[in-house]
mmCIF file of N, CA and C in Angstrom:
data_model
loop_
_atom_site.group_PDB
_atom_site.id
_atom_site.type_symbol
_atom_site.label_atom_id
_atom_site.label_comp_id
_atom_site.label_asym_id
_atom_site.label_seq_id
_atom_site.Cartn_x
_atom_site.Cartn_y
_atom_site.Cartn_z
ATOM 1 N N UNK M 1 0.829 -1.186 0.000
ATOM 2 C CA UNK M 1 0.000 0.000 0.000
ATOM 3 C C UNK M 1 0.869 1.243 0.000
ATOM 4 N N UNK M 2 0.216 2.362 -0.514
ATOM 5 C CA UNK M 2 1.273 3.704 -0.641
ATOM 6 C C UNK M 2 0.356 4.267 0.521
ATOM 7 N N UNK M 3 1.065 5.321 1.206
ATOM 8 C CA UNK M 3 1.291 5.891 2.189
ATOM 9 C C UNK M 3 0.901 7.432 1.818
ATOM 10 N N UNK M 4 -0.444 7.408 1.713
ATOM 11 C CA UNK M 4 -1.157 9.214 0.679
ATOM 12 C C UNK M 4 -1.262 9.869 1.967
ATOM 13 N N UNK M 5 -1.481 9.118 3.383
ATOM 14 C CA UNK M 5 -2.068 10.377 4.119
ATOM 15 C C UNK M 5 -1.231 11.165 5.159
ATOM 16 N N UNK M 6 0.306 10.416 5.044
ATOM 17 C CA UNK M 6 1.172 11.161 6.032
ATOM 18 C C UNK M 6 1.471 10.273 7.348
ATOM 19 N N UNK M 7 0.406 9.184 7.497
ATOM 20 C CA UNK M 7 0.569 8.456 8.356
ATOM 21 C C UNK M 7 1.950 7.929 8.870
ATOM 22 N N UNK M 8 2.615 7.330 9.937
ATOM 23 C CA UNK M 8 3.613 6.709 10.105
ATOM 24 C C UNK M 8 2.861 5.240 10.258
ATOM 25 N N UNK M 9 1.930 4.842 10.222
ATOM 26 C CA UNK M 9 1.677 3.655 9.955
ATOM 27 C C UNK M 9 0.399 3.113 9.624
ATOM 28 N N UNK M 10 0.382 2.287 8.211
ATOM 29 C CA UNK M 10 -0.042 1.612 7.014
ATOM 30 C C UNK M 10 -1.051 0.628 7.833
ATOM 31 N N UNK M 11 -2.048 0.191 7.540
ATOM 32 C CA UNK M 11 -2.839 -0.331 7.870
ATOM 33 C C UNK M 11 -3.786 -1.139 6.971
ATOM 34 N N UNK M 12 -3.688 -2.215 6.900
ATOM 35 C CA UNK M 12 -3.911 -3.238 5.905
ATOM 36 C C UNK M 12 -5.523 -4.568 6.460
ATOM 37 N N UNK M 13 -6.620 -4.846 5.853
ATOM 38 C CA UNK M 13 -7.242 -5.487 6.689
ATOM 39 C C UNK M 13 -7.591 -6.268 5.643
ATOM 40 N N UNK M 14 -7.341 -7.678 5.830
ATOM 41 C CA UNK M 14 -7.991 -9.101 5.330
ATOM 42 C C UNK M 14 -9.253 -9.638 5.895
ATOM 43 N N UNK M 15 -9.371 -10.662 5.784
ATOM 44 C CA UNK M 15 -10.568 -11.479 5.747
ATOM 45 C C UNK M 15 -10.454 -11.842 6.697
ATOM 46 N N UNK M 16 -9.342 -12.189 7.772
ATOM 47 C CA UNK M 16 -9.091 -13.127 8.921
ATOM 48 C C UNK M 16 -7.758 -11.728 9.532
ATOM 49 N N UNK M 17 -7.152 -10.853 9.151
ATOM 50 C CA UNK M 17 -6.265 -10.359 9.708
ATOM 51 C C UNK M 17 -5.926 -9.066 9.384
ATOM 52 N N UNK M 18 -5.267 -8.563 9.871
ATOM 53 C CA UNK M 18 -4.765 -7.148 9.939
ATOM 54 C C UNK M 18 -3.604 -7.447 9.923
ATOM 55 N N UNK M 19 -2.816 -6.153 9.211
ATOM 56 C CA UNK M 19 -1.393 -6.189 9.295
ATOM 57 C C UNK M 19 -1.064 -4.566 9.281
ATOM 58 N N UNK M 20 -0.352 -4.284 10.451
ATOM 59 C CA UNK M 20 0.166 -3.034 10.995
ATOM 60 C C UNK M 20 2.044 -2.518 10.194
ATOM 61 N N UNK M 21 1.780 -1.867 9.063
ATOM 62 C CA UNK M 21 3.194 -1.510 9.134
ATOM 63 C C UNK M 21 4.042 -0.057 9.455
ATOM 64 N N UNK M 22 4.660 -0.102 10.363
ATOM 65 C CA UNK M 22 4.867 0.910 10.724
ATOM 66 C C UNK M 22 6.572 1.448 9.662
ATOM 67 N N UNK M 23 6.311 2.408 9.126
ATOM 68 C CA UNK M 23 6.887 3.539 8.233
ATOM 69 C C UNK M 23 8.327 3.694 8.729
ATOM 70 N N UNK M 24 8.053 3.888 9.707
ATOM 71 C CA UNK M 24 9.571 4.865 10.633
ATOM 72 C C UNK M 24 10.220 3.678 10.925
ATOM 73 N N UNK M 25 10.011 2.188 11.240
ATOM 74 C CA UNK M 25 11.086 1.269 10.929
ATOM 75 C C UNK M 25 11.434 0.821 9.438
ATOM 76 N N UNK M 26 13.200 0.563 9.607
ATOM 77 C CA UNK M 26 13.684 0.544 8.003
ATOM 78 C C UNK M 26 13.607 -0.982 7.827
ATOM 79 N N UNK M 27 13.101 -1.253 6.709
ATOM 80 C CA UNK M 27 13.110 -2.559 6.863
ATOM 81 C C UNK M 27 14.156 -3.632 6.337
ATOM 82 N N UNK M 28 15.816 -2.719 6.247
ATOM 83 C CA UNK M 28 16.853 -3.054 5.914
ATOM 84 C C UNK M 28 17.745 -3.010 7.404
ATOM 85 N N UNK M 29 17.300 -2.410 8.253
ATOM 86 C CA UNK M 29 18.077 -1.830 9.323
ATOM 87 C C UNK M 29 18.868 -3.004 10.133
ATOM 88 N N UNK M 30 20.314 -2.991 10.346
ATOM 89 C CA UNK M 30 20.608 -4.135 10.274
ATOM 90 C C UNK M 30 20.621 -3.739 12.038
ATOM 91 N N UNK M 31 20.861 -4.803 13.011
ATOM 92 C CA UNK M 31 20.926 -5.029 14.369
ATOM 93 C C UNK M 31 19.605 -4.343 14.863
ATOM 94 N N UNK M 32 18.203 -3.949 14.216
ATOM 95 C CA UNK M 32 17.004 -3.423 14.813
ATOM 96 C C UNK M 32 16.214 -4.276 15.260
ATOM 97 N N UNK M 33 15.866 -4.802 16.279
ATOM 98 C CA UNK M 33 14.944 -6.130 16.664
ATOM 99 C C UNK M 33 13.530 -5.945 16.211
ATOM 100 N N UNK M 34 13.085 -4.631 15.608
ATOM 101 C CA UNK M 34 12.147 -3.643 15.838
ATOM 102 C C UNK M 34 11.462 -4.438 14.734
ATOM 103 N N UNK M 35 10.030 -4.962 14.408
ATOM 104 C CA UNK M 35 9.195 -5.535 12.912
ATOM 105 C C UNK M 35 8.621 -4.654 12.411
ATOM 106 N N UNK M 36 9.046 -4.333 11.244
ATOM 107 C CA UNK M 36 8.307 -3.309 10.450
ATOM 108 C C UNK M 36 7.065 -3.348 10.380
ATOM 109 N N UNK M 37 6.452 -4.730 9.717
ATOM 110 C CA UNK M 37 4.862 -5.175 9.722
ATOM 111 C C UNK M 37 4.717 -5.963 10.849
ATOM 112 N N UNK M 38 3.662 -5.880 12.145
ATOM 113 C CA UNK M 38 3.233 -6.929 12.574
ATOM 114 C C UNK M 38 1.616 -7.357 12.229
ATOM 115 N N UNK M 39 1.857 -8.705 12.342
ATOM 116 C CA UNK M 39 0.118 -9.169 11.708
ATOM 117 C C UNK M 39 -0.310 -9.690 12.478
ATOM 118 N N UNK M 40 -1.807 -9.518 12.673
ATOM 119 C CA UNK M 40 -2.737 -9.835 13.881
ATOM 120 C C UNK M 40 -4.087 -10.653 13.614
ATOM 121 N N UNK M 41 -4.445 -12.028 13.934
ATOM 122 C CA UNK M 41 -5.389 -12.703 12.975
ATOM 123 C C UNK M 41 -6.364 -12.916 14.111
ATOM 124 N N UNK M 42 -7.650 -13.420 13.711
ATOM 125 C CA UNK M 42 -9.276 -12.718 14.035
ATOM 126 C C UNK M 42 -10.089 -13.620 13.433
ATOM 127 N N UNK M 43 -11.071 -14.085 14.087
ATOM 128 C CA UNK M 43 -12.040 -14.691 13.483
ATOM 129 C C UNK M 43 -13.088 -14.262 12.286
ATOM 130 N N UNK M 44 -12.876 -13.073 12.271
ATOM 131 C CA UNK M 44 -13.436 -11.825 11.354
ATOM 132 C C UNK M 44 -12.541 -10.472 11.434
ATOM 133 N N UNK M 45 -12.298 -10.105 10.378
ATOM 134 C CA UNK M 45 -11.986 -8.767 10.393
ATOM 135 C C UNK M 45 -12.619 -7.739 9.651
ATOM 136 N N UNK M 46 -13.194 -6.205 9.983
ATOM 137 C CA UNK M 46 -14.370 -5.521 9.121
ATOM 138 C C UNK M 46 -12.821 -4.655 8.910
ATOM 139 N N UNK M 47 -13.888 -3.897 7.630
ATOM 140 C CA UNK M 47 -13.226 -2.486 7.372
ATOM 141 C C UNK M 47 -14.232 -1.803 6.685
ATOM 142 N N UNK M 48 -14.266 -1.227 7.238
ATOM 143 C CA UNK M 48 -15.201 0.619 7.303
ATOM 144 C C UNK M 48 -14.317 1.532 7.015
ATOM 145 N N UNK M 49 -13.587 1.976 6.579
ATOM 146 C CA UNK M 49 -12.978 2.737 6.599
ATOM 147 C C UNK M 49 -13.328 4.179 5.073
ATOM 148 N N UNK M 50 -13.420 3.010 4.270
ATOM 149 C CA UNK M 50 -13.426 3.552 2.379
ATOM 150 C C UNK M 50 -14.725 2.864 2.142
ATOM 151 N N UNK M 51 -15.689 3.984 1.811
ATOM 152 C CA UNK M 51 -17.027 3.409 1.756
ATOM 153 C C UNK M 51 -16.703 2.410 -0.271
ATOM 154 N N UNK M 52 -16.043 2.687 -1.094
ATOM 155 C CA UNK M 52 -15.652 2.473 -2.569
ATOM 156 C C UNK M 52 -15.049 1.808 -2.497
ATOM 157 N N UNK M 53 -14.228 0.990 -1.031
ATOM 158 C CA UNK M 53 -13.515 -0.332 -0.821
ATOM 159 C C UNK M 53 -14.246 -1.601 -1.207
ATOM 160 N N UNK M 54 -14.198 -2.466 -2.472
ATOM 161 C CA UNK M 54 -15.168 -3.745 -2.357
ATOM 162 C C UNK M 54 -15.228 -4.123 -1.365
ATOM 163 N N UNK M 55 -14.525 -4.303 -0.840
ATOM 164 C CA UNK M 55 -14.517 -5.149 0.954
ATOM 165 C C UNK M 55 -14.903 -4.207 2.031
ATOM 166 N N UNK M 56 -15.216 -3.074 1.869
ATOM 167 C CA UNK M 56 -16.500 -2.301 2.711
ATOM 168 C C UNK M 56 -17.173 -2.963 3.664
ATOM 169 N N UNK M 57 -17.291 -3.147 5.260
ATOM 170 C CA UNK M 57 -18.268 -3.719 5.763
ATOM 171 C C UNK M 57 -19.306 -2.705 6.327
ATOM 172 N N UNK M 58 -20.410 -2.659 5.422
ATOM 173 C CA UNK M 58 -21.775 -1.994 6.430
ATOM 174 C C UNK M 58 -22.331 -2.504 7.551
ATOM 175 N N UNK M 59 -23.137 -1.865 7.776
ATOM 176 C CA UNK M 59 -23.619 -2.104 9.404
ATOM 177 C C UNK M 59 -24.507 -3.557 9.165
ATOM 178 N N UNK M 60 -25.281 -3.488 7.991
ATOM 179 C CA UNK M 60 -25.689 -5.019 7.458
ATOM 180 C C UNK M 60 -24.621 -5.809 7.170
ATOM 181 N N UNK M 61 -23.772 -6.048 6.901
ATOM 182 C CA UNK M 61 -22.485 -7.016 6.257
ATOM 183 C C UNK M 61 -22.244 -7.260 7.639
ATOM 184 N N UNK M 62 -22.165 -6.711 8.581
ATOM 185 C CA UNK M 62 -21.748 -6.960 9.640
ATOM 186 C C UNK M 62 -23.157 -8.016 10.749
ATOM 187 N N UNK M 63 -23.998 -7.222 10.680
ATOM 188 C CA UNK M 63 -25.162 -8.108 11.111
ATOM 189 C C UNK M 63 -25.248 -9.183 10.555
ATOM 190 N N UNK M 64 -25.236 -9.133 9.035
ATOM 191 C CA UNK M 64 -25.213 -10.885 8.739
ATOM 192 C C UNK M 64 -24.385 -11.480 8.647
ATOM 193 N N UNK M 65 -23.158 -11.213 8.989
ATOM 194 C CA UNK M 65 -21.864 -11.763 9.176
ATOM 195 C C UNK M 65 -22.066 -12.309 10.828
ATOM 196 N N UNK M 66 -22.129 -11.380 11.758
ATOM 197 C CA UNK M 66 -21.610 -12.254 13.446
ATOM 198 C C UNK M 66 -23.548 -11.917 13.922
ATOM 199 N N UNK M 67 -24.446 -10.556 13.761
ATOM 200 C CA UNK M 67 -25.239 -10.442 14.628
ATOM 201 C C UNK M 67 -26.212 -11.386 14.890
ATOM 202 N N UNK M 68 -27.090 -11.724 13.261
ATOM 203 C CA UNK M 68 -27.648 -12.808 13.286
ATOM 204 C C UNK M 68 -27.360 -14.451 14.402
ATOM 205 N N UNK M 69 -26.366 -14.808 14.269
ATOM 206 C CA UNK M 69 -25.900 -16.440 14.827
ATOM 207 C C UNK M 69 -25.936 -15.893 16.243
ATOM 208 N N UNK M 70 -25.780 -14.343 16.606
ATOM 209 C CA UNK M 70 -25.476 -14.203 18.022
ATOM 210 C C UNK M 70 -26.578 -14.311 18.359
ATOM 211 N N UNK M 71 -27.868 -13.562 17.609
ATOM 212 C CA UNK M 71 -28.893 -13.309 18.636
ATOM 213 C C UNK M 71 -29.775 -14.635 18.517
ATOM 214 N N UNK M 72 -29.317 -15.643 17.421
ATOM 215 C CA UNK M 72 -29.824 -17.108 17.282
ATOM 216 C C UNK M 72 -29.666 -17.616 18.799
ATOM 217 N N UNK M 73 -28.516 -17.527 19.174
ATOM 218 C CA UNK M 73 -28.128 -18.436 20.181
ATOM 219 C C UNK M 73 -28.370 -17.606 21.466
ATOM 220 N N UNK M 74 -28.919 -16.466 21.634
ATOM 221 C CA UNK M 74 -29.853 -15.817 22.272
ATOM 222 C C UNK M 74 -31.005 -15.905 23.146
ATOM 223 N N UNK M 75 -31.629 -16.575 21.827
ATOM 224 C CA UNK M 75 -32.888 -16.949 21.986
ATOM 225 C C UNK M 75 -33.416 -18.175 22.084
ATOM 226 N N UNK M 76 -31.993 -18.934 21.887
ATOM 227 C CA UNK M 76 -32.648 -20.207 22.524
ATOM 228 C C UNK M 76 -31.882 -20.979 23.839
ATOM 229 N N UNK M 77 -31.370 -19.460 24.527
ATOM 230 C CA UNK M 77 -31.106 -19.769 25.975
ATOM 231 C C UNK M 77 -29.155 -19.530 26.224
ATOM 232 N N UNK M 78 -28.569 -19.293 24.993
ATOM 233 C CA UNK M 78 -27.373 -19.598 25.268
ATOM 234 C C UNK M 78 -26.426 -18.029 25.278
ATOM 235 N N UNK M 79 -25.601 -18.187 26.589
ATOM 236 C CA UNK M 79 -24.885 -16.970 26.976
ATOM 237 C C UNK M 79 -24.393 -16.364 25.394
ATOM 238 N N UNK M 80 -24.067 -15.146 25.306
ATOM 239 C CA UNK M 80 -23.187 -14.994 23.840
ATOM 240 C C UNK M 80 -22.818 -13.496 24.403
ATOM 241 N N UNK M 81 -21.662 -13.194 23.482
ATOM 242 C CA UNK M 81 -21.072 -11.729 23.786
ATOM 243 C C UNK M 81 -20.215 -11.580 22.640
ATOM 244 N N UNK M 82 -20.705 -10.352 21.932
ATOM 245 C CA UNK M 82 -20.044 -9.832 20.661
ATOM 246 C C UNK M 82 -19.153 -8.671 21.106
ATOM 247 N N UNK M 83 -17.955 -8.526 20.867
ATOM 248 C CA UNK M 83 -17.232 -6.998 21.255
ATOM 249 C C UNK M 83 -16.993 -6.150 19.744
ATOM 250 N N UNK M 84 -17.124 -5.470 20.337
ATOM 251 C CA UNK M 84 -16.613 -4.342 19.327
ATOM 252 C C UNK M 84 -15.112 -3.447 19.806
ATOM 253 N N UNK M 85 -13.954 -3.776 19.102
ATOM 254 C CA UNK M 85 -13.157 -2.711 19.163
ATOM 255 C C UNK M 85 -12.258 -2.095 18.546
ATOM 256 N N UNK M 86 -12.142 -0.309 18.955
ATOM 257 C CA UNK M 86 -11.768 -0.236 18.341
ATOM 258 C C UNK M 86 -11.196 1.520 18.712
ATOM 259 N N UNK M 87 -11.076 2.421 17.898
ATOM 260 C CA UNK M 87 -10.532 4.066 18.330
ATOM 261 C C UNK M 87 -11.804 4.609 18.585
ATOM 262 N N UNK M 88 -11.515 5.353 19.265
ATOM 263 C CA UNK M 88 -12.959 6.393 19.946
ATOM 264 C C UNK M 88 -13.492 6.822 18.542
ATOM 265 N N UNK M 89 -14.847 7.094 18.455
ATOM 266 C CA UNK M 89 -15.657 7.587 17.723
ATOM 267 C C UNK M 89 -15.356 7.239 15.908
ATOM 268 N N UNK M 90 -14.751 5.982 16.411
ATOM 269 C CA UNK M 90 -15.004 5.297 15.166
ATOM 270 C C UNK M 90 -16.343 4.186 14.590
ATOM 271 N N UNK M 91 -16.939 4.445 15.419
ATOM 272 C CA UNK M 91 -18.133 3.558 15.105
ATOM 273 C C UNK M 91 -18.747 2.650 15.610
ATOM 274 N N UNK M 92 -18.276 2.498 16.482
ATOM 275 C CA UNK M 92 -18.578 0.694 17.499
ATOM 276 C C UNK M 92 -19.961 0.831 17.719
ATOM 277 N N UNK M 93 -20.653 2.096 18.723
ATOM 278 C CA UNK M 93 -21.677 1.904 19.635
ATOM 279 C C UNK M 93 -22.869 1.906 18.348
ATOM 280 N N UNK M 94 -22.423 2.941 16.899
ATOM 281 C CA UNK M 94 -23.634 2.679 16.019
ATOM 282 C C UNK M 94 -23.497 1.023 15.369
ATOM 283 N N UNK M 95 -22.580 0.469 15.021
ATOM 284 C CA UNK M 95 -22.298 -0.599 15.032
ATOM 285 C C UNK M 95 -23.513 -1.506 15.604
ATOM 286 N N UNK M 96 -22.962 -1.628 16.649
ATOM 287 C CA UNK M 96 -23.911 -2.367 17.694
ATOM 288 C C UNK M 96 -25.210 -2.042 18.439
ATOM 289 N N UNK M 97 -25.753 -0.645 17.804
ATOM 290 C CA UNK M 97 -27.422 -0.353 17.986
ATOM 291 C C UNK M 97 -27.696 0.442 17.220
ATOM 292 N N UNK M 98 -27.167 0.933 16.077
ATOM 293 C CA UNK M 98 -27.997 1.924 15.108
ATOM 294 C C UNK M 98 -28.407 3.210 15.789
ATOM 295 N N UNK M 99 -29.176 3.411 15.217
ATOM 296 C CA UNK M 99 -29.647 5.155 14.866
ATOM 297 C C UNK M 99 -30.716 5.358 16.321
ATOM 298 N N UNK M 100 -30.949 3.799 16.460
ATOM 299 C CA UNK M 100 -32.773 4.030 17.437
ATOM 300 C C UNK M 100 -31.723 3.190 19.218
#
């Protein structure tokens, strides 16, 4: 990925993972213990970020992705707990109850 917004670190999201690369480590740098990219894997991973991203997750993509099976198992007696996380006022609480 190119680096348009100034960021010091790149942010990449798959189907199962994220991968964090941070800019300001060289990734030639010899004796740096430091990982340029680290990757982080997930039973799901959304991205909201670029509504023109094919891989866009809306607030539906997301309901029928985890909400549905949660509130299945809901209702027929069984504990369940969905988290949301993520940076402040990025979206979680509409996420997880909408507008009402």
């Amino acid at each position: 990925e190119i680096n348009v917004t100034g960021a010091d670190v790149v942010v990449h999201t798959a189907e199962r993972e994220v991968s964090l690369t941070n800019l300001k480590v060289s990734s030639s740098k010899a004796g740096d213990s430091r990982e340029r990219t680290r990757r982080y894997a997930f039973d799901y991973c959304f991205n909201s970020s670029d509504l023109l991203d094919d891989n866009y997750a809306s607030q539906e993509k997301i309901y029928e992705t985890l909400g549905e099976s949660v509130l299945d198992s809901i209702f027929t007696g069984y504990n369940s707990c969905l988290v949301a996380y993520g940076q402040s006022a990025s979206g979680k609480t509409y996420t997880m109850m909408g507008t009402k």
